[in-house]
Amino acid sequence: MKKPRRENILILDFGSQYTQLIARRIREHRVFSEIVRHDIRPREIRRKAPRGLVLSGGPWSVYQPNAPMPHPGVFEMGLPVLGICYGMQVMSHVLGGKVGAGKQGEYGRSTFRRIEKDPLLAGLPRSLSVWMSHRDVVDAVPSHFVPSGEASGSRLAAAHDDARKLHMLLFHPEVVHTDFGKRIFKNFLSRICACEGTWSLEEFVQDTCRRIRREVGSGRAIAALSGGVDSSVACVLAHRALGSRLTCIYVDHGLGRADDAEGATRTLEEKFGLRVKRVDAGRRFLKKLEGVEDPEKKRRIIGEEFIRTFEEESEKLKDTQFLVQGTLYPDVIESVSWKGPSASIKTHHNVGGLPSSMNLRIVEPLKELFKDEVRQVGRLLKVPQRVLMRHPFPGPGLAVRILGAVTSERLERVREADRIFLEELRAAGLYDEVWQALAVLLPVKSVGVMGDSRTYEDVVALRAVTSRDGMTADWARIPARVLSTVSNRIVNEVKGVNRVVYDVSSKPPATIEWE
């Protein structure tokens, strides 16, 4: 019996900060979602065979020169379409409606009221709180569209064309600030797109193993193993697919933290029988980073050195032409903007930081997943909890937690501060409640007093955030008594530091890492 094709929803990316949240909300209903370029062609859409399309929001006005537009043919394919915010405006514009500038912007909470029946809004109360982020409004809907909702500050906030299964919302159902957002997506997927919710991570594991075997063929592969969540799950998954034809390489680049990544790699080695080779490359990386202060340059240098190290190790193994990496979906999205008009945020060493010329072909089994999904896959593969619950740690390591030049002295300083912070979070029972915690060494000095003497020493910034998938994050409300203990220990135990500050920025506008 032929296996049914995977249910899929394509999200056309117009540059919204919330595009990735749309993908997450859809996957929560066991339907696969994929973010693609805003101007994807109908023939490419047909090849992917989606059940429906979502047009994301974006920072544009449809009447701006060069404003991103979808291919007009996407509305003639017979596929259900949901336009959100700018997606609503662009649908209206392309299909003959009228879009204009509002008298004022509408940002934050607003009250939405249903005024007509709409299958997208079935089961919702007559009035609900929603999240707005726009200035332009739809003054007139296209022909055959029926207005179905209005909101304070705008005359029209929802409309639909049932015959063509075209729906649009001015508010953002994907953010937690919108009431019943989950129900709205469920209605779109089940009532309008006829999705049954058949996608599962068990299916992902099986499909990915088949894909790895197909990519590698009869050859051999090496895998980058750091002891972190992503690389650990990628290695165990690749080992399931390739068995003894996989060799894991643990490169000790000297930029790691003090929480025993080596111990995590040995745990995997013993539990799964992974073949692990360890390479001591600390001096090599530190020499290459000497005098480098620009964070993007640091990432490119580290990415290049990783690849050259892996190439050298692969040459020692027969028929090895593939490198398995634990690249995740957010890595791809944040590093490159080829899918839509959103800006690149930073280069990840294993995505945008790869050198243009390399002898290894990259295999990325996790590149469609978010972090929480990777942890779920890890549980299916029986990866130990102590490995799965490790906080995210950047591939470039402490090099991007040292603002300014990287030296062995500064590395030791931030490593010790980081160790103390994590120790105290564990002691307070807070480690697993926080998505990520870290210490950053700032390129500034401040005046202090120690033992009745004046000091002029470094400043350490502490950062801890709560999140679900790392795409958005809020600063963690660590109790003052814990922060006080951490600060006292760092100032007393880390030579060369006399001041500690705590970062209370959310993502966006800030990123989780400082570089």
Short mmCIF file of C-alpha atoms in Angstrom, two decimals, residues 4-444:
data_model
loop_
_atom_site.label_atom_id
_atom_site.label_comp_id
_atom_site.label_asym_id
_atom_site.label_seq_id
_atom_site.Cartn_x
_atom_site.Cartn_y
_atom_site.Cartn_z
CA PRO A 4 0.03 8.89 1.77
CA ARG A 5 1.85 12.12 0.96
CA ARG A 6 2.72 14.23 3.99
CA GLU A 7 0.21 16.97 4.78
CA ASN A 8 1.99 20.27 4.28
CA ILE A 9 1.20 23.98 4.61
CA LEU A 10 3.44 26.52 2.87
CA ILE A 11 4.05 29.87 4.60
CA LEU A 12 4.98 32.64 2.16
CA ASP A 13 7.44 34.84 4.06
CA PHE A 14 6.98 38.60 3.70
CA GLY A 15 9.45 39.39 6.47
CA SER A 16 7.35 39.32 9.63
CA GLN A 17 9.09 38.82 12.96
CA TYR A 18 6.31 36.29 13.65
CA THR A 19 6.68 34.11 10.53
CA GLN A 20 8.38 31.32 12.47
CA LEU A 21 5.61 31.38 15.05
CA ILE A 22 3.10 30.60 12.29
CA ALA A 23 5.12 27.50 11.43
CA ARG A 24 5.18 26.46 15.09
CA ARG A 25 1.43 26.93 15.54
CA ILE A 26 0.67 24.79 12.49
CA ARG A 27 3.00 22.00 13.61
CA GLU A 28 1.27 21.93 16.98
CA HIS A 29 -1.72 20.52 15.08
CA ARG A 30 0.41 17.70 13.62
CA VAL A 31 0.55 19.28 10.19
CA PHE A 32 3.97 19.94 8.67
CA SER A 33 4.72 23.55 7.76
CA GLU A 34 7.44 25.00 5.58
CA ILE A 35 8.52 28.63 5.17
CA VAL A 36 9.18 29.59 1.54
CA ARG A 37 9.88 32.74 -0.46
CA HIS A 38 7.03 35.22 -0.80
CA ASP A 39 7.28 35.09 -4.61
CA ILE A 40 7.33 31.31 -5.01
CA ARG A 41 5.98 30.25 -8.41
CA PRO A 42 2.80 28.18 -8.81
CA ARG A 43 4.69 25.34 -10.51
CA GLU A 44 7.00 25.08 -7.48
CA ILE A 45 4.00 25.13 -5.16
CA ARG A 46 2.43 22.26 -7.13
CA ARG A 47 5.63 20.27 -6.79
CA LYS A 48 5.45 20.59 -2.99
CA ALA A 49 1.72 19.66 -3.08
CA PRO A 50 0.57 21.65 -0.02
CA ARG A 51 -2.93 21.53 1.45
CA GLY A 52 -2.97 25.30 1.83
CA LEU A 53 -0.97 28.55 1.92
CA VAL A 54 -0.43 31.22 4.58
CA LEU A 55 0.77 34.72 3.71
CA SER A 56 2.76 36.11 6.62
CA GLY A 57 2.85 39.65 7.92
CA GLY A 58 5.64 42.04 7.05
CA PRO A 59 6.95 45.59 7.58
CA TRP A 60 5.85 46.88 4.17
CA SER A 61 3.06 48.96 2.64
CA VAL A 62 1.57 47.51 -0.53
CA TYR A 63 1.78 50.89 -2.28
CA GLN A 64 5.51 51.29 -1.57
CA PRO A 65 7.85 50.95 -4.57
CA ASN A 66 9.25 47.41 -4.75
CA ALA A 67 6.93 46.16 -1.98
CA PRO A 68 7.10 42.34 -1.98
CA MET A 69 4.18 40.72 -3.78
CA PRO A 70 3.10 37.11 -4.23
CA HIS A 71 2.80 35.64 -7.69
CA PRO A 72 -0.84 36.46 -8.67
CA GLY A 73 -1.29 32.90 -9.84
CA VAL A 74 -1.23 31.56 -6.26
CA PHE A 75 -4.83 32.72 -5.82
CA GLU A 76 -5.97 30.81 -8.91
CA MET A 77 -4.64 27.40 -7.86
CA GLY A 78 -7.72 26.33 -5.94
CA LEU A 79 -5.73 26.12 -2.71
CA PRO A 80 -7.02 27.57 0.57
CA VAL A 81 -5.14 30.76 1.49
CA LEU A 82 -4.92 32.61 4.81
CA GLY A 83 -3.50 36.14 4.74
CA ILE A 84 -2.28 37.61 8.05
CA CYS A 85 -1.75 41.39 8.58
CA TYR A 86 0.39 42.40 5.55
CA GLY A 87 -0.80 39.11 4.05
CA MET A 88 -4.38 40.44 4.25
CA GLN A 89 -3.36 43.76 2.73
CA VAL A 90 -1.45 42.16 -0.12
CA MET A 91 -4.32 39.75 -0.87
CA SER A 92 -6.71 42.67 -1.02
CA HIS A 93 -4.35 44.68 -3.22
CA VAL A 94 -3.65 41.88 -5.71
CA LEU A 95 -7.29 40.76 -5.96
CA GLY A 96 -8.75 44.23 -6.59
CA GLY A 97 -9.54 45.60 -3.13
CA LYS A 98 -8.38 48.92 -1.73
CA VAL A 99 -5.63 49.42 0.86
CA GLY A 100 -4.73 52.77 2.41
CA ALA A 101 -2.87 54.35 5.29
CA GLY A 102 -4.76 54.40 8.57
CA LYS A 103 -5.16 57.60 10.56
CA GLN A 104 -2.76 56.11 13.09
CA GLY A 105 -0.91 52.89 13.69
CA GLU A 106 -2.47 50.06 15.65
CA TYR A 107 0.06 48.13 17.73
CA GLY A 108 -0.60 45.82 20.64
CA ARG A 109 -3.88 44.59 22.07
CA SER A 110 -7.18 45.36 20.39
CA THR A 111 -10.74 44.10 20.66
CA PHE A 112 -12.03 42.08 17.70
CA ARG A 113 -15.74 41.54 17.02
CA ARG A 114 -17.27 38.96 14.68
CA ILE A 115 -19.94 40.46 12.44
CA GLU A 116 -20.66 37.56 10.03
CA LYS A 117 -20.29 33.78 9.99
CA ASP A 118 -16.86 32.64 8.83
CA PRO A 119 -15.56 29.03 9.01
CA LEU A 120 -12.17 30.41 10.05
CA LEU A 121 -13.76 31.95 13.15
CA ALA A 122 -16.15 29.10 14.00
CA GLY A 123 -16.50 28.42 17.72
CA LEU A 124 -15.02 31.79 18.77
CA PRO A 125 -16.88 34.19 21.08
CA ARG A 126 -18.48 37.25 19.54
CA SER A 127 -15.72 39.46 21.00
CA LEU A 128 -12.09 38.63 21.83
CA SER A 129 -8.73 40.25 22.52
CA VAL A 130 -6.25 40.16 19.61
CA TRP A 131 -2.75 41.43 18.82
CA MET A 132 -2.34 44.07 16.12
CA SER A 133 0.84 45.33 14.45
CA HIS A 134 0.03 47.52 11.44
CA ARG A 135 -0.57 51.02 10.12
CA ASP A 136 -2.31 50.36 6.80
CA VAL A 137 -5.93 49.22 6.60
CA VAL A 138 -8.13 47.53 4.02
CA ASP A 139 -10.70 50.16 2.97
CA ALA A 140 -12.53 47.91 0.50
CA VAL A 141 -12.45 44.13 0.13
CA PRO A 142 -12.10 42.49 -3.31
CA SER A 143 -15.16 41.26 -5.17
CA HIS A 144 -16.89 38.21 -3.68
CA PHE A 145 -15.26 38.76 -0.27
CA VAL A 146 -17.52 39.16 2.76
CA PRO A 147 -16.34 41.19 5.78
CA SER A 148 -16.54 38.96 8.84
CA GLY A 149 -14.94 40.97 11.65
CA GLU A 150 -13.96 44.44 12.79
CA ALA A 151 -11.65 45.78 15.45
CA SER A 152 -11.21 48.97 17.43
CA GLY A 153 -9.07 51.35 15.44
CA SER A 154 -9.96 49.83 12.06
CA ARG A 155 -13.17 49.36 10.16
CA LEU A 156 -12.28 45.91 8.89
CA ALA A 157 -10.22 43.14 10.51
CA ALA A 158 -11.37 39.91 8.79
CA ALA A 159 -12.95 38.87 5.48
CA HIS A 160 -13.42 35.71 3.45
CA ASP A 161 -14.41 34.30 0.07
CA ASP A 162 -15.87 30.88 0.86
CA ALA A 163 -16.16 29.74 -2.75
CA ARG A 164 -12.41 30.12 -3.31
CA LYS A 165 -11.43 29.32 0.30
CA LEU A 166 -9.62 32.64 0.68
CA HIS A 167 -9.46 34.11 4.20
CA MET A 168 -7.74 37.09 5.72
CA LEU A 169 -7.11 38.57 9.17
CA LEU A 170 -5.63 41.92 10.11
CA PHE A 171 -4.50 40.63 13.53
CA HIS A 172 -1.88 38.00 14.40
CA PRO A 173 -3.43 34.70 15.56
CA GLU A 174 0.03 33.13 15.91
CA VAL A 175 1.09 35.16 18.99
CA VAL A 176 0.07 34.17 22.49
CA HIS A 177 -1.46 37.63 23.06
CA THR A 178 -4.36 36.75 20.69
CA ASP A 179 -7.17 34.83 22.37
CA PHE A 180 -8.23 31.60 20.62
CA GLY A 181 -5.34 31.78 18.14
CA LYS A 182 -4.89 28.03 18.39
CA ARG A 183 -8.57 27.51 17.52
CA ILE A 184 -8.24 29.78 14.48
CA PHE A 185 -5.38 27.69 13.10
CA LYS A 186 -7.28 24.49 13.86
CA ASN A 187 -10.24 25.82 11.89
CA PHE A 188 -8.03 26.75 8.95
CA LEU A 189 -6.27 23.39 8.91
CA SER A 190 -9.22 21.06 9.51
CA ARG A 191 -12.30 22.91 8.23
CA ILE A 192 -10.75 24.76 5.30
CA CYS A 193 -7.66 22.74 4.26
CA ALA A 194 -9.13 19.31 5.20
CA CYS A 195 -5.97 18.32 7.09
CA GLU A 196 -6.28 15.32 9.40
CA GLY A 197 -3.12 16.01 11.42
CA THR A 198 -1.12 12.94 10.40
CA TRP A 199 2.42 14.32 10.69
CA SER A 200 4.43 13.04 13.64
CA LEU A 201 8.01 13.07 14.82
CA GLU A 202 8.01 9.25 14.71
CA GLU A 203 7.38 9.58 10.98
CA PHE A 204 10.11 12.23 10.83
CA VAL A 205 12.66 9.84 12.35
CA GLN A 206 11.84 7.09 9.85
CA ASP A 207 11.85 9.44 6.85
CA THR A 208 15.08 11.11 7.95
CA CYS A 209 16.92 7.81 8.35
CA ARG A 210 15.86 6.85 4.83
CA ARG A 211 17.00 10.26 3.53
CA ILE A 212 20.42 9.99 5.22
CA ARG A 213 20.97 6.53 3.71
CA ARG A 214 19.96 7.86 0.30
CA GLU A 215 22.29 10.88 0.55
CA VAL A 216 25.32 8.97 1.81
CA GLY A 217 24.75 5.91 -0.37
CA SER A 218 27.41 3.26 0.14
CA GLY A 219 29.96 5.77 1.45
CA ARG A 220 30.91 6.85 4.94
CA ALA A 221 30.27 10.02 6.96
CA ILE A 222 31.69 11.94 9.85
CA ALA A 223 29.49 13.90 12.26
CA ALA A 224 30.20 17.02 14.29
CA LEU A 225 29.62 16.13 17.96
CA SER A 226 29.85 18.87 20.57
CA GLY A 227 27.87 17.28 23.40
CA GLY A 228 25.04 19.80 23.00
CA VAL A 229 21.42 18.92 22.28
CA ASP A 230 21.43 19.47 18.52
CA SER A 231 24.66 17.70 17.66
CA SER A 232 23.89 14.82 20.04
CA VAL A 233 20.47 14.12 18.50
CA ALA A 234 21.86 14.53 14.96
CA CYS A 235 24.65 12.03 15.70
CA VAL A 236 22.34 9.44 17.28
CA LEU A 237 19.92 9.80 14.36
CA ALA A 238 22.71 9.46 11.80
CA HIS A 239 24.11 6.47 13.69
CA ARG A 240 20.71 4.77 13.50
CA ALA A 241 20.81 5.29 9.72
CA LEU A 242 24.46 4.47 9.02
CA GLY A 243 25.72 2.35 11.92
CA SER A 244 29.46 1.70 11.78
CA ARG A 245 29.80 3.84 8.63
CA LEU A 246 29.57 6.94 10.85
CA THR A 247 32.46 8.41 12.85
CA CYS A 248 31.69 11.26 15.26
CA ILE A 249 34.33 13.95 15.64
CA TYR A 250 34.51 15.90 18.90
CA VAL A 251 36.62 19.00 18.21
CA ASP A 252 37.82 20.58 21.45
CA HIS A 253 38.25 24.13 20.15
CA GLY A 254 39.13 25.51 23.57
CA LEU A 255 36.10 27.81 23.48
CA GLY A 256 33.76 25.60 25.48
CA ARG A 257 32.24 26.17 28.88
CA ALA A 258 33.08 24.29 32.05
CA ASP A 259 30.00 22.04 32.28
CA ASP A 260 31.58 18.89 30.89
CA ALA A 261 30.62 18.54 27.21
CA GLU A 262 33.24 15.80 27.15
CA GLY A 263 31.18 13.88 29.71
CA ALA A 264 28.07 14.20 27.54
CA THR A 265 29.90 12.79 24.52
CA ARG A 266 31.15 9.83 26.57
CA THR A 267 27.59 9.14 27.73
CA LEU A 268 26.45 8.87 24.11
CA GLU A 269 29.48 6.79 23.21
CA GLU A 270 28.69 4.27 25.92
CA LYS A 271 24.89 4.18 25.48
CA PHE A 272 24.67 3.99 21.68
CA GLY A 273 28.06 2.61 20.70
CA LEU A 274 28.97 5.73 18.76
CA ARG A 275 32.46 5.75 17.32
CA VAL A 276 33.92 9.04 18.65
CA LYS A 277 37.27 10.58 17.79
CA ARG A 278 38.53 13.51 19.85
CA VAL A 279 40.65 16.29 18.36
CA ASP A 280 42.53 18.82 20.52
CA ALA A 281 42.43 22.04 18.50
CA GLY A 282 42.38 24.74 21.19
CA ARG A 283 45.65 26.43 20.24
CA ARG A 284 44.73 26.35 16.55
CA PHE A 285 41.43 28.19 17.05
CA LEU A 286 42.86 30.70 19.52
CA LYS A 287 45.67 31.60 17.13
CA LYS A 288 43.22 32.21 14.28
CA LEU A 289 41.11 34.48 16.52
CA GLU A 290 44.03 36.56 17.74
CA GLY A 291 43.14 40.27 17.60
CA VAL A 292 39.71 39.69 15.99
CA GLU A 293 36.89 41.75 17.52
CA ASP A 294 34.09 41.73 14.91
CA PRO A 295 31.51 39.03 15.84
CA GLU A 296 30.70 38.08 12.24
CA LYS A 297 34.39 37.67 11.47
CA LYS A 298 34.77 35.49 14.57
CA ARG A 299 31.94 33.24 13.38
CA ARG A 300 33.35 32.94 9.87
CA ILE A 301 36.83 32.10 11.18
CA ILE A 302 35.46 29.47 13.55
CA GLY A 303 33.21 28.00 10.83
CA GLU A 304 36.17 27.77 8.47
CA GLU A 305 38.42 26.14 11.07
CA PHE A 306 35.76 23.59 11.99
CA ILE A 307 35.40 22.56 8.35
CA ARG A 308 39.17 22.38 7.77
CA THR A 309 39.53 20.24 10.89
CA PHE A 310 36.76 17.92 9.75
CA GLU A 311 38.27 17.71 6.25
CA GLU A 312 41.63 16.73 7.72
CA GLU A 313 40.01 14.03 9.84
CA SER A 314 37.91 12.73 6.94
CA GLU A 315 41.04 12.23 4.84
CA LYS A 316 42.24 9.76 7.45
CA LEU A 317 39.11 7.66 6.90
CA LYS A 318 38.40 5.75 3.70
CA ASP A 319 35.47 6.77 1.43
CA THR A 320 34.34 9.60 3.74
CA GLN A 321 32.76 12.48 1.83
CA PHE A 322 29.89 13.60 4.07
CA LEU A 323 29.66 15.76 7.20
CA VAL A 324 26.58 15.48 9.44
CA GLN A 325 25.69 18.68 11.34
CA GLY A 326 23.01 19.55 13.89
CA THR A 327 21.73 22.61 12.03
CA LEU A 328 18.21 23.63 13.15
CA TYR A 329 15.46 25.58 11.39
CA PRO A 330 16.13 28.79 13.40
CA ASP A 331 19.83 28.56 12.40
CA VAL A 332 18.86 28.59 8.73
CA ILE A 333 16.26 31.35 9.15
CA GLU A 334 18.53 33.68 11.17
CA SER A 335 21.62 33.19 9.00
CA VAL A 336 20.26 33.68 5.51
CA SER A 337 17.28 35.53 4.07
CA TRP A 338 16.84 33.60 0.83
CA LYS A 339 13.31 32.53 1.70
CA GLY A 340 11.87 36.01 2.00
CA PRO A 341 12.63 39.71 2.40
CA SER A 342 13.50 39.41 6.10
CA ALA A 343 16.97 40.54 7.16
CA SER A 344 19.80 38.25 8.16
CA ILE A 345 20.34 38.51 11.92
CA LYS A 346 23.62 36.72 12.44
CA THR A 347 25.78 34.09 10.83
CA HIS A 348 25.68 30.66 12.43
CA HIS A 349 29.04 28.91 12.08
CA ASN A 350 27.37 25.84 10.60
CA VAL A 351 25.18 27.73 8.09
CA GLY A 352 26.21 31.13 6.78
CA GLY A 353 29.66 30.66 8.32
CA LEU A 354 30.64 27.76 6.08
CA PRO A 355 33.55 28.43 3.69
CA SER A 356 32.70 28.75 0.00
CA SER A 357 35.09 25.94 -0.91
CA MET A 358 35.00 22.63 0.97
CA ASN A 359 35.63 18.97 0.24
CA LEU A 360 32.78 17.58 2.32
CA ARG A 361 29.09 17.42 1.44
CA ILE A 362 26.85 18.60 4.26
CA VAL A 363 24.04 16.43 5.68
CA GLU A 364 21.63 18.28 8.00
CA PRO A 365 19.00 15.86 9.34
CA LEU A 366 17.43 18.37 11.77
CA LYS A 367 17.26 21.46 9.56
CA GLU A 368 13.44 21.33 9.40
CA LEU A 369 12.98 21.29 13.19
CA PHE A 370 12.79 23.76 16.06
CA LYS A 371 14.67 23.14 19.32
CA ASP A 372 11.72 21.74 21.28
CA GLU A 373 11.00 19.34 18.40
CA VAL A 374 14.63 18.21 18.45
CA ARG A 375 14.29 17.40 22.15
CA GLN A 376 11.17 15.36 21.37
CA VAL A 377 13.08 13.45 18.68
CA GLY A 378 15.86 12.88 21.22
CA ARG A 379 13.37 11.34 23.64
CA LEU A 380 12.11 9.02 20.90
CA LEU A 381 15.72 7.96 20.31
CA LYS A 382 16.28 7.44 24.08
CA VAL A 383 18.93 10.16 24.36
CA PRO A 384 19.58 10.70 28.11
CA GLN A 385 17.66 13.54 29.74
CA ARG A 386 20.85 15.15 31.10
CA VAL A 387 22.00 15.63 27.50
CA LEU A 388 18.61 16.76 26.13
CA MET A 389 18.08 19.40 28.81
CA ARG A 390 21.45 21.09 28.42
CA HIS A 391 20.98 24.77 27.67
CA PRO A 392 21.66 25.82 24.06
CA PHE A 393 25.28 26.75 23.47
CA PRO A 394 26.55 28.47 20.30
CA GLY A 395 28.92 26.55 18.04
CA PRO A 396 31.48 29.40 18.19
CA GLY A 397 31.37 28.93 21.95
CA LEU A 398 32.65 31.54 24.36
CA ALA A 399 34.25 33.47 21.50
CA VAL A 400 30.88 35.17 20.92
CA ARG A 401 30.34 35.69 24.65
CA ILE A 402 33.50 37.77 24.82
CA LEU A 403 32.76 41.18 23.33
CA GLY A 404 36.02 42.25 21.76
CA ALA A 405 39.24 40.30 21.33
CA VAL A 406 39.47 36.67 22.47
CA THR A 407 42.45 35.77 24.67
CA SER A 408 43.16 32.80 26.91
CA GLU A 409 42.87 35.08 29.97
CA ARG A 410 39.49 36.48 28.91
CA LEU A 411 38.26 32.99 28.01
CA GLU A 412 39.04 31.73 31.49
CA ARG A 413 37.34 34.76 33.03
CA VAL A 414 34.02 34.29 31.21
CA ARG A 415 34.18 30.50 31.58
CA GLU A 416 34.42 30.78 35.36
CA ALA A 417 31.63 33.37 35.54
CA ASP A 418 29.43 31.13 33.38
CA ARG A 419 30.19 28.09 35.55
CA ILE A 420 29.20 29.94 38.72
CA PHE A 421 25.95 31.21 37.19
CA LEU A 422 24.87 27.73 36.04
CA GLU A 423 25.91 26.16 39.37
CA GLU A 424 23.70 28.55 41.32
CA LEU A 425 20.75 28.09 38.96
CA ARG A 426 20.98 24.33 39.50
CA ALA A 427 21.31 24.77 43.26
CA ALA A 428 18.16 26.93 43.27
CA GLY A 429 16.25 24.40 41.12
CA LEU A 430 15.92 26.93 38.29
CA TYR A 431 18.14 25.42 35.59
CA ASP A 432 15.37 23.45 33.86
CA GLU A 433 12.92 26.36 34.12
CA VAL A 434 15.21 28.61 32.09
CA TRP A 435 15.62 28.16 28.32
CA GLN A 436 19.17 29.51 28.31
CA ALA A 437 21.52 31.19 30.75
CA LEU A 438 24.93 32.64 30.05
CA ALA A 439 27.59 35.08 31.13
CA VAL A 440 29.06 37.70 28.80
CA LEU A 441 32.37 39.49 29.26
CA LEU A 442 31.96 43.14 28.27
CA PRO A 443 34.67 45.26 26.61
CA VAL A 444 34.47 47.89 29.36
#
